[in-house]
Coordinates of C-alpha atoms and ligand atoms in Angstrom, one line a residue:
M1 CA -3.7 35.6 11.1
N2 CA -0.2 35.8 9.5
I3 CA -0.6 35.8 4.8
T4 CA 3.2 34.9 3.6
K5 CA 3.7 35.0 0.3
T6 CA 4.8 32.3 -1.7
T7 CA 5.4 30.6 -5.5
P8 CA 4.5 27.6 -6.6
F9 CA 7.4 25.2 -6.9
Q10 CA 7.9 22.8 -9.6
G11 CA 6.4 19.3 -9.1
Q12 CA 4.0 19.4 -7.1
K13 CA 2.0 16.6 -8.5
P14 CA 0.5 13.6 -5.7
G15 CA 1.7 10.3 -7.4
T16 CA 0.6 6.6 -6.6
S17 CA 0.4 7.9 -3.2
G18 CA 0.4 11.4 -1.9
L19 CA 3.5 13.7 -2.8
R20 CA 6.0 12.1 -2.2
K21 CA 10.0 13.7 -2.3
T22 CA 13.7 14.0 -0.6
V23 CA 13.8 15.8 2.8
E24 CA 15.9 17.5 1.4
T25 CA 12.8 19.0 -1.3
F26 CA 10.1 19.0 1.6
T27 CA 12.6 21.2 4.2
Q28 CA 12.9 24.1 1.5
P29 CA 10.9 26.8 3.1
N30 CA 7.2 27.2 2.0
Y31 CA 7.7 23.6 0.1
L32 CA 5.1 22.3 2.5
E33 CA 3.0 25.1 3.3
N34 CA 2.1 25.7 -0.4
F35 CA 0.9 21.7 -0.7
V36 CA -1.1 21.7 2.8
Q37 CA -2.6 25.5 2.2
A38 CA -3.5 23.6 -1.6
I39 CA -5.4 21.3 -0.3
F40 CA -7.2 23.8 2.5
D41 CA -8.1 25.9 -1.2
C42 CA -9.6 22.8 -2.9
V43 CA -11.3 21.6 -0.1
P44 CA -13.2 23.8 1.4
E45 CA -15.0 20.5 3.8
L46 CA -12.2 21.5 5.8
R47 CA -13.7 25.2 7.5
G48 CA -15.5 24.6 10.5
S49 CA -14.9 21.1 10.6
L50 CA -12.8 18.8 12.0
L51 CA -9.3 17.1 10.4
I52 CA -7.5 14.4 11.6
V53 CA -2.9 14.7 11.1
G54 CA -0.3 11.9 12.2
G55 CA 2.3 10.7 10.3
D56 CA 5.3 7.2 10.6
G57 CA 7.4 9.2 12.9
R58 CA 9.8 9.3 10.2
Y59 CA 11.9 12.4 10.2
Y60 CA 10.0 16.0 10.1
N61 CA 6.7 13.8 11.1
D62 CA 6.9 16.3 13.9
V63 CA 8.5 19.4 12.3
A64 CA 5.5 18.8 9.7
I65 CA 2.6 18.3 12.2
Q66 CA 3.1 22.5 13.8
I67 CA 3.6 23.9 11.0
I68 CA 0.0 22.0 9.4
L69 CA -1.5 22.8 12.8
R70 CA -0.7 27.3 12.6
M71 CA -1.8 26.7 8.9
A72 CA -5.3 24.4 10.0
A73 CA -6.6 26.9 13.1
A74 CA -5.3 30.0 10.1
N75 CA -8.6 28.2 7.5
G76 CA -10.9 27.7 9.7
V77 CA -10.7 24.2 10.8
A78 CA -12.4 23.8 14.5
R79 CA -10.9 21.5 15.3
V80 CA -7.6 18.6 14.9
L81 CA -7.1 15.0 16.1
V82 CA -3.3 14.4 16.3
G83 CA -1.8 10.5 17.1
Q84 CA 0.4 11.1 20.1
G85 CA 4.0 11.9 19.1
G86 CA 2.3 12.6 16.0
I87 CA 2.0 8.5 15.3
L88 CA -0.6 8.2 13.8
S89 CA -0.7 4.3 11.4
T90 CA -2.1 5.0 7.8
P91 CA -5.0 2.3 8.4
A92 CA -5.6 4.6 11.8
V93 CA -5.7 7.4 10.2
S94 CA -8.7 6.6 7.9
A95 CA -10.4 4.6 10.7
I96 CA -10.8 7.4 12.7
I97 CA -12.0 10.1 10.0
R98 CA -14.7 7.4 9.4
K99 CA -15.1 6.8 13.8
N100 CA -15.7 10.2 13.9
D101 CA -17.1 11.8 10.8
A102 CA -14.3 14.1 10.1
A103 CA -14.2 16.4 7.4
G104 CA -10.6 14.4 6.8
G105 CA -7.2 13.2 7.5
I106 CA -4.3 14.5 6.6
I107 CA -0.5 11.3 7.0
L108 CA 2.4 12.0 6.8
S109 CA 4.6 9.4 5.5
A110 CA 6.5 8.0 2.3
S111 CA 4.7 4.8 3.7
H112 CA 7.9 1.9 2.5
N113 CA 10.3 4.6 0.8
P114 CA 13.6 4.9 3.7
G115 CA 13.3 8.2 5.9
G116 CA 15.5 10.3 8.1
P117 CA 17.3 13.1 6.8
K118 CA 18.5 12.4 4.0
G119 CA 16.0 10.1 3.1
D120 CA 12.4 10.5 2.0
F121 CA 9.0 12.5 3.2
G122 CA 5.3 12.3 1.9
I123 CA 2.1 13.7 2.9
K124 CA -1.4 12.4 0.9
F125 CA -4.7 13.8 2.4
N126 CA -7.3 11.7 2.9
S127 CA -11.4 12.5 1.9
A128 CA -14.2 12.2 3.8
N129 CA -14.9 9.2 3.9
G130 CA -11.3 7.7 5.1
G131 CA -9.8 6.8 2.1
P132 CA -7.4 8.6 -0.1
A133 CA -8.8 12.0 -1.7
P134 CA -9.5 10.8 -6.1
E135 CA -7.8 12.1 -8.3
S136 CA -10.1 14.3 -8.7
V137 CA -9.3 16.3 -5.7
T138 CA -5.4 16.1 -5.9
N139 CA -5.9 16.9 -9.6
A140 CA -7.7 19.6 -8.1
I141 CA -4.7 20.0 -5.2
Y142 CA -2.1 20.1 -7.7
A143 CA -3.4 22.7 -10.0
R144 CA -3.4 25.0 -7.4
T145 CA 0.0 24.8 -5.9
Q146 CA 0.4 26.0 -9.8
I147 CA -0.9 29.6 -9.3
I148 CA -0.1 29.7 -5.2
E149 CA 0.3 32.4 -4.2
S150 CA 0.4 33.0 -1.0
Y151 CA -0.6 30.4 3.2
K152 CA -1.9 31.4 5.9
A153 CA -1.1 30.9 9.5
V154 CA -1.4 31.9 13.1
S155 CA 1.4 33.0 15.4
S156 CA 2.1 29.9 18.0
D157 CA 4.0 28.4 20.2
T158 CA 4.3 24.0 19.3
V159 CA 2.2 22.4 20.7
D160 CA 3.6 19.5 23.2
L161 CA 2.5 16.2 21.4
S162 CA 4.2 14.0 24.0
K163 CA 0.9 13.7 26.1
R164 CA -2.7 13.3 25.4
G165 CA -4.8 15.8 26.2
E166 CA -6.5 18.9 25.4
S167 CA -6.0 22.6 24.0
R168 CA -6.5 25.4 21.8
M169 CA -4.5 27.4 19.1
S170 CA -6.5 31.4 18.5
G171 CA -9.5 29.1 19.1
M172 CA -9.3 25.5 17.2
K173 CA -9.4 22.7 19.0
I174 CA -6.5 20.0 18.9
E175 CA -6.4 17.2 21.0
I176 CA -3.7 14.7 21.4
I177 CA -5.0 11.1 21.4
D178 CA -4.2 8.1 22.0
S179 CA -2.6 7.0 18.5
V180 CA -3.4 2.7 18.8
A181 CA -7.0 2.6 20.8
D182 CA -10.1 2.7 17.9
Y183 CA -7.8 0.5 16.2
Q184 CA -7.5 -1.6 18.3
E185 CA -10.6 -1.7 19.1
L186 CA -11.7 -2.0 15.1
M187 CA -10.0 -4.9 14.7
E188 CA -11.7 -6.5 18.0
S189 CA -14.5 -6.1 16.6
L190 CA -14.2 -8.0 13.7
F191 CA -12.0 -10.8 14.4
D192 CA -11.6 -13.7 17.0
F193 CA -9.2 -12.8 20.1
T194 CA -10.2 -16.4 22.2
A195 CA -9.4 -18.7 19.1
I196 CA -6.6 -16.7 18.4
S197 CA -5.5 -16.2 21.4
K198 CA -5.2 -20.0 21.9
L199 CA -2.6 -20.6 19.3
F200 CA 0.3 -19.1 21.3
I201 CA -1.2 -20.4 24.1
S202 CA -1.3 -23.6 22.1
G203 CA 2.9 -22.7 21.7
M204 CA 2.1 -21.5 18.4
T205 CA 5.7 -19.6 17.6
F206 CA 5.5 -16.1 15.6
C207 CA 7.3 -13.1 14.3
F208 CA 5.9 -9.1 13.5
D209 CA 8.1 -7.1 12.2
A210 CA 7.7 -3.5 12.8
M211 CA 10.9 -2.5 10.4
H212 CA 11.5 1.2 13.8
A213 CA 8.3 1.5 11.7
V214 CA 4.4 2.5 12.5
T215 CA 3.1 -0.5 13.0
G216 CA 5.1 -1.2 17.0
P217 CA 3.1 0.5 19.5
Y218 CA -0.3 -1.2 17.6
A219 CA 2.2 -4.9 17.2
K220 CA 2.8 -4.5 20.8
A221 CA -1.1 -3.2 21.9
I222 CA -2.9 -5.8 20.0
F223 CA -0.4 -9.0 19.7
G224 CA 0.3 -7.4 23.3
K225 CA -3.2 -8.8 24.1
L226 CA -3.3 -12.2 22.7
G227 CA -0.4 -13.5 24.6
V228 CA 2.6 -12.6 21.7
P229 CA 5.8 -12.7 23.8
D230 CA 7.8 -9.3 23.3
A231 CA 9.7 -11.0 22.0
S232 CA 8.3 -12.0 19.1
I233 CA 8.1 -8.3 17.6
I234 CA 10.9 -7.4 16.8
N235 CA 11.9 -3.5 16.0
A236 CA 8.8 -2.6 17.4
V237 CA 10.1 1.1 18.5
P238 CA 9.0 3.5 15.5
L239 CA 13.1 5.9 14.7
P240 CA 12.5 9.2 13.0
D241 CA 15.5 6.7 10.0
F242 CA 13.0 3.3 10.8
G243 CA 17.4 1.9 11.8
G244 CA 18.4 3.0 8.6
G245 CA 16.2 0.6 6.4
H246 CA 13.5 1.2 4.1
P247 CA 11.0 -0.5 6.3
D248 CA 9.0 -2.4 3.0
P249 CA 8.9 -5.7 4.4
N250 CA 10.4 -7.7 1.3
P251 CA 12.9 -10.5 1.6
I252 CA 15.6 -7.8 1.6
Y253 CA 14.7 -5.1 3.7
A254 CA 13.2 -7.4 6.2
K255 CA 15.9 -9.8 6.1
E256 CA 15.7 -10.6 8.9
L257 CA 12.2 -11.9 9.5
F258 CA 13.3 -14.2 6.9
E259 CA 16.4 -15.8 7.7
R260 CA 14.2 -16.6 11.1
M261 CA 11.4 -17.9 8.8
F262 CA 13.7 -19.5 6.6
S263 CA 15.2 -21.6 9.5
K264 CA 14.8 -24.8 10.4
D265 CA 13.3 -24.2 13.5
G266 CA 11.8 -21.0 11.9
P267 CA 8.9 -19.7 14.1
D268 CA 5.3 -21.2 12.9
F269 CA 4.0 -18.3 11.7
G270 CA 5.4 -14.7 9.8
A271 CA 4.9 -11.4 9.3
A272 CA 5.4 -7.6 9.2
S273 CA 4.5 -4.2 8.1
D274 CA 5.8 -1.2 6.2
G275 CA 6.7 2.6 7.2
D276 CA 3.0 3.7 7.6
G277 CA 1.7 0.7 8.2
D278 CA -0.6 0.3 5.4
R279 CA 1.2 -2.8 3.3
N280 CA 1.7 -6.5 5.0
I281 CA 3.6 -9.3 4.0
V282 CA 2.7 -13.0 6.0
L283 CA 4.7 -16.4 5.2
G284 CA 4.8 -20.0 7.2
R285 CA 7.7 -21.6 8.3
G286 CA 10.0 -21.8 5.6
L287 CA 7.4 -20.1 3.0
Y288 CA 6.8 -16.6 1.9
V289 CA 3.1 -15.9 0.9
S290 CA 2.7 -14.2 -1.9
P291 CA 0.6 -10.6 -1.6
S292 CA -1.6 -12.2 -5.0
D293 CA -2.4 -15.4 -3.3
S294 CA -2.4 -14.0 -0.3
L295 CA -6.3 -12.2 -1.5
A296 CA -7.1 -14.9 -3.3
I297 CA -7.0 -17.2 0.1
I298 CA -8.3 -14.1 2.6
S299 CA -10.7 -14.5 -0.1
A300 CA -11.6 -18.1 0.4
N301 CA -11.3 -17.9 4.0
A302 CA -13.3 -15.4 5.1
H303 CA -16.6 -16.3 5.7
L304 CA -14.5 -18.2 9.1
V305 CA -13.8 -15.0 10.0
P306 CA -16.5 -13.4 12.3
G307 CA -16.3 -9.7 10.9
Y308 CA -17.1 -11.3 7.1
S309 CA -18.9 -14.4 8.2
A310 CA -22.0 -13.0 6.5
G311 CA -19.7 -13.6 2.8
I312 CA -18.2 -11.4 0.6
K313 CA -20.0 -8.9 -1.4
G314 CA -17.1 -8.8 -4.7
V315 CA -13.5 -8.5 -4.8
A316 CA -10.9 -6.4 -5.7
R317 CA -7.2 -5.8 -7.2
S318 CA -5.2 -4.2 -9.0
M319 CA -4.5 -4.6 -13.2
P320 CA -0.6 -5.8 -12.1
T321 CA -1.8 -8.2 -9.1
S322 CA -2.0 -11.6 -10.0
R323 CA -5.9 -13.8 -10.8
A324 CA -5.7 -15.7 -8.2
A325 CA -8.2 -14.5 -6.5
D326 CA -10.0 -13.8 -9.8
L327 CA -10.3 -17.7 -10.0
V328 CA -12.2 -17.6 -6.0
A329 CA -14.3 -14.6 -6.8
E330 CA -15.9 -16.5 -9.7
R331 CA -16.3 -19.7 -7.2
L332 CA -17.9 -18.1 -5.1
G333 CA -20.5 -16.0 -7.7
V334 CA -19.6 -12.3 -6.6
P335 CA -18.2 -9.4 -9.4
A336 CA -13.8 -9.6 -9.2
F337 CA -13.2 -5.3 -10.7
E338 CA -9.7 -4.7 -12.0
T339 CA -8.1 -1.3 -10.6
P340 CA -5.8 0.6 -11.7
T341 CA -2.8 0.6 -9.5
G342 CA -3.3 3.1 -6.5
W343 CA -5.5 2.5 -3.2
K344 CA -7.6 5.4 -4.6
F345 CA -9.1 2.6 -7.2
F346 CA -11.3 1.3 -4.4
G347 CA -13.1 4.0 -3.0
N348 CA -15.7 3.7 -5.3
L349 CA -16.2 0.5 -4.8
L350 CA -16.4 0.2 -1.6
D351 CA -18.4 2.8 -0.6
D352 CA -20.3 1.3 -3.3
G353 CA -21.4 -1.7 -1.7
Q354 CA -20.1 -3.3 -4.2
I355 CA -17.1 -5.1 -2.8
T356 CA -16.1 -6.2 0.4
L357 CA -12.4 -7.2 -0.4
C358 CA -9.6 -5.8 -1.8
G359 CA -5.8 -6.0 -2.3
E360 CA -2.7 -5.4 -4.3
E361 CA 0.7 -6.8 -5.5
S362 CA 2.1 -4.3 -3.6
A363 CA 1.8 -6.6 0.1
G364 CA -1.9 -4.4 0.4
A365 CA -4.5 -6.3 1.7
S366 CA -8.4 -4.6 3.4
S367 CA -12.1 -4.5 3.6
D368 CA -14.7 -2.8 3.3
H369 CA -14.1 -1.3 7.4
I370 CA -12.5 1.4 6.6
R371 CA -10.7 3.1 3.2
E372 CA -6.8 2.2 3.6
K373 CA -4.9 -1.0 3.0
D374 CA -4.5 -2.6 6.5
G375 CA -1.0 -4.7 7.2
L376 CA -2.1 -5.5 11.0
W377 CA -5.3 -5.7 9.7
A378 CA -4.5 -8.7 7.3
V379 CA -2.0 -10.2 9.8
L380 CA -4.9 -10.6 12.6
M381 CA -6.9 -12.0 9.3
W382 CA -5.0 -15.3 8.5
L383 CA -4.1 -15.7 12.2
N384 CA -7.8 -16.0 12.4
I385 CA -8.6 -18.6 9.3
V386 CA -5.3 -19.6 10.9
A387 CA -7.3 -20.0 14.5
A388 CA -10.2 -21.9 12.1
R389 CA -9.3 -24.1 10.1
G390 CA -7.0 -25.5 12.5
K391 CA -3.6 -26.5 10.2
P392 CA -0.7 -23.5 9.8
V393 CA -0.1 -20.8 7.2
T394 CA 2.0 -23.6 4.7
E395 CA -0.7 -26.3 4.2
I396 CA -3.6 -23.3 4.0
V397 CA -1.5 -22.3 1.0
R398 CA -0.2 -25.9 -0.5
E399 CA -4.6 -26.8 -0.6
H400 CA -5.7 -23.5 -1.7
W401 CA -3.3 -24.8 -4.6
Q402 CA -5.2 -27.6 -4.4
D403 CA -8.1 -26.5 -5.6
Y404 CA -7.5 -23.7 -7.2
G405 CA -3.9 -24.5 -9.4
R406 CA -0.9 -21.5 -8.7
N407 CA -0.6 -18.2 -10.2
Y408 CA 3.0 -18.0 -10.1
Y409 CA 4.1 -14.5 -9.9
S410 CA 6.4 -12.4 -9.4
R411 CA 8.0 -8.5 -9.5
H412 CA 11.2 -7.6 -11.4
D413 CA 12.3 -3.8 -10.2
Y414 CA 14.5 -2.0 -11.5
E415 CA 15.1 1.2 -9.4
E416 CA 16.5 4.8 -10.3
V417 CA 16.9 4.0 -14.5
E418 CA 17.2 7.3 -15.9
T419 CA 14.1 8.6 -16.7
A420 CA 14.0 9.7 -20.6
K421 CA 15.8 5.5 -20.1
A422 CA 12.9 4.5 -18.1
E423 CA 10.7 5.9 -20.7
S424 CA 11.6 5.1 -23.9
V425 CA 11.1 1.1 -23.5
M426 CA 7.4 1.8 -22.4
Q427 CA 7.1 3.8 -25.4
R428 CA 9.0 0.5 -27.8
L429 CA 7.0 -1.6 -26.4
R430 CA 3.7 0.6 -26.6
D431 CA 4.9 1.2 -30.4
Q432 CA 3.9 -2.7 -31.1
L433 CA 0.7 -3.6 -29.4
E434 CA -1.5 -2.8 -32.1
E435 CA 1.1 -5.7 -34.1
L436 CA 1.6 -7.6 -31.2
P437 CA -1.0 -10.5 -30.8
G438 CA -1.0 -13.7 -32.7
K439 CA 2.8 -13.5 -32.3
V440 CA 4.7 -16.2 -31.2
F441 CA 7.9 -16.8 -28.9
G442 CA 8.6 -19.9 -27.7
E443 CA 5.5 -21.6 -26.1
E444 CA 3.6 -18.8 -25.5
I445 CA 1.5 -17.1 -28.0
I446 CA 0.3 -13.7 -27.7
S447 CA -3.5 -13.1 -27.1
A448 CA -3.8 -9.7 -25.8
A449 CA -1.6 -6.4 -26.0
E450 CA -3.2 -3.5 -24.1
S451 CA -2.3 -0.4 -22.1
F452 CA -5.0 -1.0 -19.3
T453 CA -8.0 2.1 -19.0
Y454 CA -10.2 2.0 -16.4
R455 CA -13.7 3.3 -15.5
D456 CA -14.7 3.8 -12.9
P457 CA -18.0 1.8 -12.7
V458 CA -19.8 4.0 -9.5
D459 CA -18.1 7.1 -11.3
R460 CA -18.1 6.5 -14.6
F461 CA -14.5 8.9 -14.6
V462 CA -12.2 7.0 -17.1
S463 CA -8.1 6.9 -16.1
E464 CA -6.2 6.6 -18.8
N465 CA -2.5 5.0 -19.0
Q466 CA -2.5 3.0 -16.1
G467 CA 0.2 0.4 -17.2
L468 CA 1.5 -2.0 -20.6
M469 CA 0.0 -5.8 -20.5
V470 CA 0.8 -8.4 -22.4
K471 CA -1.9 -12.5 -22.7
F472 CA -0.5 -15.0 -23.3
K473 CA -2.7 -17.8 -24.3
S474 CA -1.8 -20.6 -22.0
G475 CA -3.2 -17.6 -19.3
S476 CA 0.6 -16.1 -18.8
R477 CA 0.9 -13.2 -18.2
F478 CA 3.2 -10.0 -17.8
A479 CA 2.1 -6.1 -17.1
L480 CA 5.4 -2.9 -17.7
R481 CA 4.6 0.4 -15.4
L482 CA 7.0 2.4 -14.2
S483 CA 6.0 3.8 -10.2
G484 CA 4.7 6.3 -8.9
T485 CA 5.9 6.3 -5.9
G486 CA 10.0 6.7 -6.0
T487 CA 11.4 10.1 -5.7
V488 CA 14.9 9.6 -7.6
G489 CA 14.9 8.4 -11.0
A490 CA 12.2 5.6 -12.7
T491 CA 11.7 2.3 -11.1
L492 CA 10.9 0.5 -14.1
R493 CA 7.8 -2.5 -13.3
L494 CA 7.6 -6.0 -15.0
Y495 CA 5.0 -7.7 -12.9
L496 CA 4.8 -11.9 -13.6
E497 CA 2.4 -14.1 -13.3
K498 CA 1.8 -17.6 -15.3
Y499 CA -0.7 -20.2 -14.1
E500 CA -0.9 -23.8 -13.6
P501 CA -3.6 -25.7 -13.2
A502 CA -3.9 -27.8 -9.6
N503 CA -3.2 -31.3 -11.4
G504 CA -0.1 -29.1 -12.5
K505 CA 3.1 -28.6 -11.0
L506 CA 2.4 -26.4 -7.9
D507 CA 5.9 -26.1 -6.0
A508 CA 8.1 -25.9 -9.3
D509 CA 10.6 -23.0 -9.0
L510 CA 8.6 -19.5 -9.0
Q511 CA 11.5 -17.6 -10.6
K512 CA 12.7 -20.8 -13.2
T513 CA 8.9 -21.5 -13.8
L514 CA 8.7 -17.4 -14.6
N515 CA 12.1 -16.8 -17.0
P516 CA 10.8 -17.9 -19.9
I517 CA 8.1 -14.9 -19.7
A518 CA 10.7 -12.0 -18.0
D519 CA 12.6 -13.6 -21.2
I520 CA 9.6 -12.8 -24.2
A521 CA 9.0 -9.6 -22.1
N522 CA 13.1 -8.2 -22.0
T523 CA 12.9 -9.5 -25.7
I524 CA 9.8 -7.6 -26.6
T525 CA 11.1 -4.5 -24.6
G526 CA 14.3 -4.2 -25.1
L527 CA 14.6 -3.6 -21.1
K528 CA 17.9 -4.5 -20.5
R529 CA 20.0 -2.9 -23.5
L530 CA 17.5 -0.1 -23.2
T531 CA 18.8 0.6 -19.1
D532 CA 21.7 -0.9 -19.6
R533 CA 20.7 -3.1 -16.9
S534 CA 22.0 -6.5 -16.9
D535 CA 19.5 -8.1 -13.9
P536 CA 16.6 -6.4 -11.8
S537 CA 17.7 -3.8 -8.9
T538 CA 14.6 -5.8 -6.6
I539 CA 13.4 -9.2 -7.2
S540 CA 9.6 -9.4 -5.1
Ligands
G16_7 C1 1.3 3.2 -2.9 C2 -0.5 2.7 -2.8 C3 -1.0 1.3 -3.9 C4 0.6 1.1 -4.5 C5 1.9 1.6 -4.4 C6 3.2 1.2 -5.2 O1 1.2 2.2 -1.5 O2 -1.5 3.2 -2.1 O3 -2.0 1.5 -3.5 O4 0.3 -0.4 -5.4 O5 1.3 2.9 -3.8 O6 2.8 2.1 -5.7 P1 4.5 2.1 -7.8 O7 4.0 1.1 -8.3 O8 3.5 3.0 -8.1 O9 5.4 2.9 -6.9 P2 2.1 2.9 -0.2 O10 2.2 1.5 0.6 O11 3.4 3.0 -0.8 O12 1.5 3.9 0.2

């Protein structure tokens, strides 16, 4: 075993979801090694235990896996399962950790961020429950990176990741496993595959965009089994640079899918996932289902799906996610929780059996079957609901609005803003929080303005400064926070929501409906002036 001297790097603090930096940063000598050693130092349970390793196939995935294997062997890990070709989606890692009682997993991904040598890379640690390590662990890992002096690795030949099979590295057992099988088995246990395949037999048209990211092989195996023709799965081959695009399922980056779905003879059902397979979007012909609505509709219909036929225990959503799911929970008589942005905040509620479903505006939804958000699970959930209701996506969404009212919702992102300018916008709003309630802006009266603090109902851990929120008496609101996943400058996210009751105007233009709220947010925060931006970089 070799012990290599090293010195700390600044800024190895995990963000919303692990450590994400440019490839250039990650490939500096010792950068990845320092972070990985900090994981082994802070999670002693890994010694003598099973570790799962895989990633989304982006540039540097293969090199990083070899480094991690050599370090795992030196740090006393007994056995490692690695996805064939280094490929494992984030939800698959979560499923495999849980199925095999592993002590944890290391996922190599920067999610929806671009890949390739000039793109981004990332690493995140998932705990024994299959979920993202909680803040107590990520804080400890960060603290360790700041004082690290050396890391351990064994000398070894490169492991062939391309073939399934077993080998040994200094006493540590390495198994290269099928990337898809365990995950597929779990999906088949939750959904009515016979009913879903009948949709395709009866001619329902479908398009899934894997965005040249990790879900390609999963989608081919699972949708293939359901009878979906290969041609209906586009961009299915994972590429190290995602074909030059951002593997981010939104109208800009999943343009091909959106064009198909909004064309006159477009498919009946469309969907896409992201770089590491944990996000999803769902579309009907000519209709994009907002992720907030998707969570609400899944919650209202879950009892129709075999894996959830006993009903749901509760629902959680992140603070900026619209309150559509709360309305469903209220009617079902189950609790609704509001958590900070970041999947890790759902873990305790799921482990404690307080919720069955959870989701976020950032295109994430999942259930208690694993401890990550799950892109293909959400698509299968929708397909199963379409099969059970015998109605297309578009009709299911419209009927939901007619029943519950509509939470018009959109997110405006201001990307690559100079960090100081972005912080000045946040500060300006923060400074006004106390004096805002009662103020009138056009037709809106402010009812509350606060900085979101979350007290975990299970372990009572308090997370402060989780975004700023301004609520109006009408039920509308806006929220503002800084993204924790960007790698260049700062990204300001402005979240807009307006509630329209069931007897109101349910088919109005989304952005026009939200414009008055966006204008008020801009007036209060000085967002456009302070950032020198006339428009958001991305609207989703
Ligand atoms: C990650 C987290 C999500 C979060 C999203 C956006 O998603 O897992 O919980 O909602 O980032 O975070 P932010 O607004 O801080 O950029 P992913 O898919 O990137 O892993």
